[in-house]
Coordinates of C-alpha atoms and ligand atoms in Angstrom, one line a residue:
M1 CA 128.6 -5.2 -68.0
A2 CA 128.1 -8.9 -67.2
G3 CA 124.9 -10.3 -68.7
S4 CA 123.8 -11.8 -65.4
R5 CA 123.9 -8.4 -63.7
R6 CA 121.6 -6.9 -66.4
L7 CA 119.2 -9.9 -66.0
V8 CA 119.0 -9.3 -62.2
M9 CA 118.3 -5.6 -62.8
R10 CA 115.6 -6.4 -65.4
L11 CA 113.9 -8.8 -63.0
L12 CA 113.9 -6.2 -60.4
S13 CA 112.7 -3.3 -62.5
G14 CA 109.1 -3.8 -61.6
C15 CA 109.9 -3.3 -57.9
G16 CA 111.6 0.1 -58.1
W17 CA 114.8 0.8 -56.3
V18 CA 113.6 1.5 -52.8
R19 CA 111.7 -0.9 -50.6
G20 CA 110.4 -0.3 -47.1
S21 CA 108.7 -1.8 -44.1
D22 CA 105.5 0.1 -44.9
S23 CA 104.1 2.5 -47.4
A24 CA 103.8 5.4 -44.9
L25 CA 107.5 5.3 -44.3
L26 CA 108.3 5.0 -48.0
S27 CA 106.2 8.1 -48.6
R28 CA 107.6 10.0 -45.6
L29 CA 111.2 9.4 -46.8
R30 CA 110.5 9.8 -50.5
D31 CA 112.7 12.8 -50.8
E32 CA 115.2 11.8 -48.0
A33 CA 116.3 8.4 -49.2
V34 CA 116.6 8.7 -53.0
V35 CA 118.1 6.5 -55.7
H36 CA 118.8 7.7 -59.3
P37 CA 119.3 4.3 -60.9
R38 CA 121.2 5.3 -64.1
F39 CA 122.8 8.5 -63.0
L40 CA 126.1 7.7 -64.8
T41 CA 126.5 6.6 -68.4
Q42 CA 128.7 3.5 -68.9
E43 CA 131.4 5.8 -70.2
E44 CA 131.2 8.1 -67.1
E45 CA 131.4 5.0 -64.9
D46 CA 134.5 3.8 -66.8
T47 CA 136.0 7.3 -66.5
L48 CA 135.7 7.4 -62.8
T49 CA 136.9 3.8 -62.3
R50 CA 139.9 4.3 -64.5
E51 CA 140.9 7.4 -62.7
L52 CA 140.5 5.9 -59.2
E53 CA 142.2 2.5 -59.8
P54 CA 145.8 3.6 -59.7
Q55 CA 145.3 5.5 -56.4
L56 CA 143.4 2.6 -54.8
R57 CA 145.8 -0.1 -56.0
R58 CA 148.5 1.5 -53.9
R59 CA 146.6 0.6 -50.7
R60 CA 145.9 -2.7 -49.0
Y61 CA 142.4 -4.0 -48.1
E62 CA 141.8 -3.7 -44.3
Y63 CA 140.1 -6.4 -42.2
D64 CA 139.2 -7.2 -38.6
H65 CA 139.7 -4.0 -36.8
W66 CA 137.6 -4.7 -33.6
D67 CA 135.3 -1.7 -33.8
A68 CA 135.5 -0.8 -37.4
A69 CA 132.2 -0.1 -39.2
I70 CA 133.7 -1.3 -42.5
H71 CA 135.2 -4.7 -43.2
G72 CA 137.3 -5.6 -46.3
F73 CA 137.9 -2.2 -47.6
R74 CA 140.5 0.3 -48.8
E75 CA 139.8 4.0 -49.1
T76 CA 141.2 7.3 -50.2
E77 CA 140.3 10.9 -50.2
K78 CA 140.6 12.6 -53.5
S79 CA 140.6 16.4 -54.2
C80 CA 142.3 16.4 -57.6
W81 CA 140.1 15.2 -60.5
S82 CA 140.2 15.2 -64.3
D83 CA 137.9 17.6 -66.1
A84 CA 135.6 14.7 -67.1
S85 CA 135.3 13.5 -63.5
Q86 CA 134.8 17.0 -62.2
A87 CA 131.9 17.5 -64.5
I88 CA 130.3 14.3 -63.1
L89 CA 130.9 15.5 -59.5
Q90 CA 129.3 18.8 -60.5
R91 CA 126.2 17.0 -61.7
V92 CA 126.1 15.2 -58.3
Q93 CA 126.3 18.5 -56.5
V94 CA 123.4 19.9 -58.5
A95 CA 121.3 16.7 -58.1
A96 CA 121.9 16.3 -54.3
F97 CA 122.8 19.5 -52.6
G98 CA 121.2 22.8 -52.2
P99 CA 122.9 26.1 -53.1
D100 CA 123.4 26.9 -49.5
Q101 CA 125.3 23.7 -48.7
T102 CA 129.1 23.5 -48.8
L103 CA 130.6 20.2 -49.7
L104 CA 133.3 18.5 -47.6
S105 CA 136.5 18.4 -49.5
P106 CA 138.2 16.1 -50.5
V107 CA 135.7 13.5 -51.8
H108 CA 135.7 10.1 -50.0
V109 CA 136.4 7.1 -52.2
L110 CA 135.7 3.6 -50.7
D111 CA 136.6 0.3 -52.3
L112 CA 134.9 -2.7 -50.8
E113 CA 136.3 -6.1 -51.9
H114 CA 134.0 -8.9 -52.9
W115 CA 133.5 -10.0 -49.2
G116 CA 133.6 -6.5 -47.9
Y117 CA 130.7 -4.8 -46.2
I118 CA 129.7 -1.8 -44.1
K119 CA 128.0 -2.4 -40.7
P120 CA 125.1 -0.2 -39.6
H121 CA 126.2 3.2 -38.5
V122 CA 125.3 6.9 -38.7
D123 CA 127.9 9.2 -40.1
S124 CA 129.4 11.4 -37.5
V125 CA 127.8 14.8 -37.1
K126 CA 131.2 16.3 -36.4
F127 CA 132.3 15.7 -40.0
C128 CA 129.2 15.4 -42.1
G129 CA 126.2 17.7 -42.5
S130 CA 122.6 16.8 -43.4
T131 CA 123.3 15.3 -46.9
I132 CA 125.3 12.3 -48.1
A133 CA 125.4 11.4 -51.8
G134 CA 127.1 8.4 -53.2
L135 CA 127.9 7.0 -56.7
S136 CA 128.3 3.2 -56.9
L137 CA 130.7 1.6 -59.4
L138 CA 131.4 -1.9 -60.5
S139 CA 129.0 -4.1 -58.5
P140 CA 125.4 -3.9 -57.5
S141 CA 124.7 -3.8 -53.7
V142 CA 122.0 -3.2 -51.2
M143 CA 122.0 -0.4 -48.7
K144 CA 119.8 -1.0 -45.7
L145 CA 118.5 1.8 -43.5
V146 CA 117.1 0.9 -40.0
H147 CA 115.4 3.4 -37.7
M148 CA 117.6 3.8 -34.6
Q149 CA 114.7 3.8 -32.1
E150 CA 112.1 1.8 -34.0
P151 CA 114.0 -1.0 -35.8
E152 CA 110.8 -2.3 -37.4
Q153 CA 111.0 0.7 -39.6
W154 CA 113.5 0.0 -42.4
L155 CA 114.3 0.7 -46.1
E156 CA 116.3 -1.1 -48.7
L157 CA 118.0 0.7 -51.5
L158 CA 119.1 -1.1 -54.6
L159 CA 122.4 0.4 -55.8
E160 CA 123.2 -0.6 -59.3
P161 CA 126.5 0.4 -60.8
G162 CA 126.2 3.9 -62.2
S163 CA 123.5 4.8 -59.6
L164 CA 123.5 7.8 -57.3
Y165 CA 121.9 7.5 -53.8
I166 CA 121.1 10.5 -51.6
L167 CA 120.5 10.4 -47.9
R168 CA 119.3 13.6 -46.2
G169 CA 117.3 14.8 -43.2
S170 CA 115.7 12.0 -41.2
A171 CA 117.1 9.2 -43.4
R172 CA 120.6 10.5 -42.6
Y173 CA 120.2 11.3 -38.9
D174 CA 117.5 8.9 -37.6
F175 CA 118.4 5.8 -39.5
S176 CA 121.5 3.7 -39.5
H177 CA 122.8 2.7 -43.0
E178 CA 124.8 -0.3 -44.0
I179 CA 126.0 -2.1 -47.2
L180 CA 125.0 -5.7 -46.9
R181 CA 127.6 -8.5 -47.2
D182 CA 127.4 -10.9 -50.1
E183 CA 125.6 -13.6 -48.2
E184 CA 122.9 -11.2 -47.0
S185 CA 122.7 -9.2 -50.2
F186 CA 119.0 -9.4 -51.0
F187 CA 116.5 -6.7 -52.2
G188 CA 113.3 -8.2 -50.8
A189 CA 113.4 -11.8 -52.1
H190 CA 115.8 -11.0 -54.9
R191 CA 119.4 -12.0 -54.5
V192 CA 121.8 -9.2 -55.5
P193 CA 125.2 -10.9 -55.8
R194 CA 128.0 -8.7 -54.5
G195 CA 131.3 -8.2 -56.2
R196 CA 134.0 -5.6 -55.6
R197 CA 132.3 -2.2 -55.3
I198 CA 133.7 1.3 -55.4
S199 CA 131.7 4.2 -54.0
V200 CA 132.4 7.9 -54.5
I201 CA 130.8 9.8 -51.6
C202 CA 130.1 13.5 -51.4
R203 CA 129.0 14.9 -48.0
S204 CA 127.9 18.4 -47.0
L205 CA 129.8 20.1 -44.3
P206 CA 128.1 20.3 -40.8
E207 CA 125.9 23.3 -40.9
G208 CA 127.5 26.4 -39.5
M209 CA 130.9 25.4 -40.7
G210 CA 132.6 27.4 -43.4
P211 CA 134.2 25.9 -46.5
G212 CA 136.6 23.0 -45.6
R213 CA 140.0 24.2 -46.7
P214 CA 139.5 27.5 -48.5
E215 CA 143.2 28.0 -49.0
E216 CA 143.5 24.9 -51.2
P217 CA 144.0 25.4 -54.9
P218 CA 141.2 24.7 -57.4
T219 CA 140.5 21.0 -57.8
A220 CA 141.3 20.7 -61.5
C221 CA 144.6 19.0 -62.3
Ligands
OGA301 C1 130.5 5.4 -45.2 C2 129.4 4.8 -46.0 C3 128.5 4.1 -48.1 C4 128.9 3.7 -49.4 O1 131.6 5.4 -45.7 O2 130.2 6.0 -44.1 O3 128.3 4.7 -45.4 O4 128.1 3.9 -50.4 N1 129.6 4.5 -47.3 O5 130.1 3.3 -49.6
MN302 MN1 128.1 6.1 -43.8

């Protein structure tokens, strides 16, 4: 890991990983917008990155689609994981989802290039249930949540490489989320320089829907 990145994170450690417009909001969303800063070990982060790279490298980064929420990205859906990665995803499932929640399969993998970013949006309720959980790899980034009706209510999540974020309930439905572009990538007053970032995103199925594709073979390969 680059020394400068460690330094940024040390400087920030006093501020925690979630900032917000006011303390009442922070406390209301304490269990709905959650960051686990060192969820992955360096070895686990490397395992996931190594496994994802060949699949991602086959794709081109996409730009400039007029209504796209994401700019400067390539993505894939992955259902077939090594045992080591499956064990990591299992830990995500336990940390983020309840026993009654079924996960959308396959897992969404998003690769944002250095200048890539995600504009404010709410994940479609057609495809995603009440919980979104994402692992961040390679670069730190800032995720901003803004209340759809009361934009003065906002949160900032500092997503270090190896961290896990969880959005559920009101944070998932009532707030838009975005990943800030490099020029705007600040956590409060602290600059969080963006580089290429990969995220591995698990989502619950919309409530009332059965398992995604039950006929599919087990995910080990
Ligand atoms: C998305 C999204 C966040 C991330 O793909 O809908 O919000 O962590 N991704 O990449
Ligand atoms: Mn989203």
